[in-house]
């Protein structure tokens, strides 16, 4: 559990380190463009994914905090996760913590990655961590590789 929490904090700190210079400029500032692929531009999102519930920032903050708490409790109870599962869970918690930090300190999530070749919402590192980790966890769950198989001790996998 310490390993998962430690990595989660590192992921959240990396997310915040990237967002810090973005937040130092006005919303709408374009920092960099790689036409026709992507752009780095300062945006704010008071809602959840795809700006859902944008008019209810307190509700989104509360739900995010509750989901992260439930996820941390579930992680604590699953002591025999495989290494890929621990890494994915750390990324999920870290991404959630990064966006929750934005909501608590700044009232909105700082987004900055805009894809130019497809109409898609602006996103950030925390969002990438969340989406990728959920995909990995689903794959591990579907293939039976989420937890260490019985008969193999936790210590043997470290």
Tab-separated table of N, CA and C in Angstrom, residues 4 8 12 18 20 30 40 52 56 61 67-68 72 76 82 89 105 114 117 125 140 142 144 149-152 156:
chain	number	residue	atom	x	y	z
A	4	UNK	N	1.982	2.015	-3.507
A	4	UNK	CA	0.906	2.594	-4.320
A	4	UNK	C	0.705	4.058	-3.950
A	8	UNK	N	1.423	7.261	-6.301
A	8	UNK	CA	0.278	8.141	-6.552
A	8	UNK	C	0.643	9.595	-6.297
A	12	UNK	N	0.753	12.694	-8.979
A	12	UNK	CA	0.021	13.944	-8.728
A	12	UNK	C	0.967	15.144	-8.741
A	18	UNK	N	3.531	20.324	-14.102
A	18	UNK	CA	3.250	20.728	-15.480
A	18	UNK	C	2.217	21.852	-15.508
A	20	UNK	N	1.581	24.144	-13.256
A	20	UNK	CA	1.997	25.397	-12.616
A	20	UNK	C	2.327	26.498	-13.632
A	30	UNK	N	-1.980	30.391	-25.704
A	30	UNK	CA	-1.433	29.259	-26.441
A	30	UNK	C	0.075	29.284	-26.247
A	40	UNK	N	-0.696	23.263	-27.002
A	40	UNK	CA	-0.698	23.428	-25.553
A	40	UNK	C	-1.298	24.804	-25.283
A	52	UNK	N	-18.893	17.492	-18.159
A	52	UNK	CA	-20.160	17.089	-17.540
A	52	UNK	C	-20.281	17.743	-16.168
A	56	UNK	N	-21.855	22.482	-11.543
A	56	UNK	CA	-21.881	21.963	-10.180
A	56	UNK	C	-20.477	21.610	-9.691
A	61	UNK	N	-16.369	18.022	-7.086
A	61	UNK	CA	-15.263	17.914	-6.125
A	61	UNK	C	-15.574	16.873	-5.060
A	67	UNK	N	-14.795	9.121	-4.508
A	67	UNK	CA	-14.308	8.041	-5.374
A	67	UNK	C	-12.842	7.710	-5.084
A	68	UNK	N	-12.033	8.731	-4.866
A	68	UNK	CA	-10.622	8.489	-4.548
A	68	UNK	C	-10.477	7.779	-3.210
A	72	UNK	N	-8.848	4.129	-2.701
A	72	UNK	CA	-7.723	3.914	-1.777
A	72	UNK	C	-8.049	2.807	-0.781
A	76	UNK	N	-6.115	-0.783	-0.454
A	76	UNK	CA	-5.566	-1.238	0.815
A	76	UNK	C	-6.001	-2.671	1.127
A	82	UNK	N	-0.834	-7.625	-8.665
A	82	UNK	CA	0.377	-7.789	-9.476
A	82	UNK	C	1.052	-6.424	-9.637
A	89	UNK	N	-3.024	1.237	-10.659
A	89	UNK	CA	-3.793	1.806	-9.555
A	89	UNK	C	-3.137	3.087	-9.044
A	105	UNK	N	-7.928	23.819	-4.846
A	105	UNK	CA	-7.117	25.035	-4.744
A	105	UNK	C	-7.503	26.134	-5.724
A	114	UNK	N	-4.657	20.177	-26.356
A	114	UNK	CA	-5.750	20.274	-27.326
A	114	UNK	C	-5.311	19.546	-28.592
A	117	UNK	N	-6.431	17.568	-34.725
A	117	UNK	CA	-6.844	16.735	-35.852
A	117	UNK	C	-8.194	16.047	-35.634
A	125	UNK	N	-2.309	15.859	-18.135
A	125	UNK	CA	-1.605	14.630	-17.756
A	125	UNK	C	-2.444	13.763	-16.824
A	140	UNK	N	-6.253	-6.191	-17.259
A	140	UNK	CA	-5.758	-7.126	-16.244
A	140	UNK	C	-6.899	-7.922	-15.622
A	142	UNK	N	-9.827	-8.614	-17.039
A	142	UNK	CA	-10.372	-9.525	-18.045
A	142	UNK	C	-9.456	-10.718	-18.320
A	144	UNK	N	-7.405	-12.015	-16.007
A	144	UNK	CA	-7.117	-12.713	-14.764
A	144	UNK	C	-5.755	-12.392	-14.188
A	149	UNK	N	-1.761	-15.008	-8.263
A	149	UNK	CA	-2.506	-16.252	-8.139
A	149	UNK	C	-2.281	-16.878	-6.763
A	150	UNK	N	-3.294	-17.575	-6.266
A	150	UNK	CA	-3.158	-18.254	-4.978
A	150	UNK	C	-2.040	-19.282	-5.056
A	151	UNK	N	-1.377	-19.476	-3.937
A	151	UNK	CA	-0.256	-20.399	-3.885
A	151	UNK	C	1.075	-19.687	-4.073
A	152	UNK	N	1.041	-18.453	-4.546
A	152	UNK	CA	2.250	-17.647	-4.704
A	152	UNK	C	2.166	-16.530	-3.682
A	156	UNK	N	7.082	-13.262	-2.866
A	156	UNK	CA	7.739	-13.845	-4.025
A	156	UNK	C	7.651	-12.954	-5.254
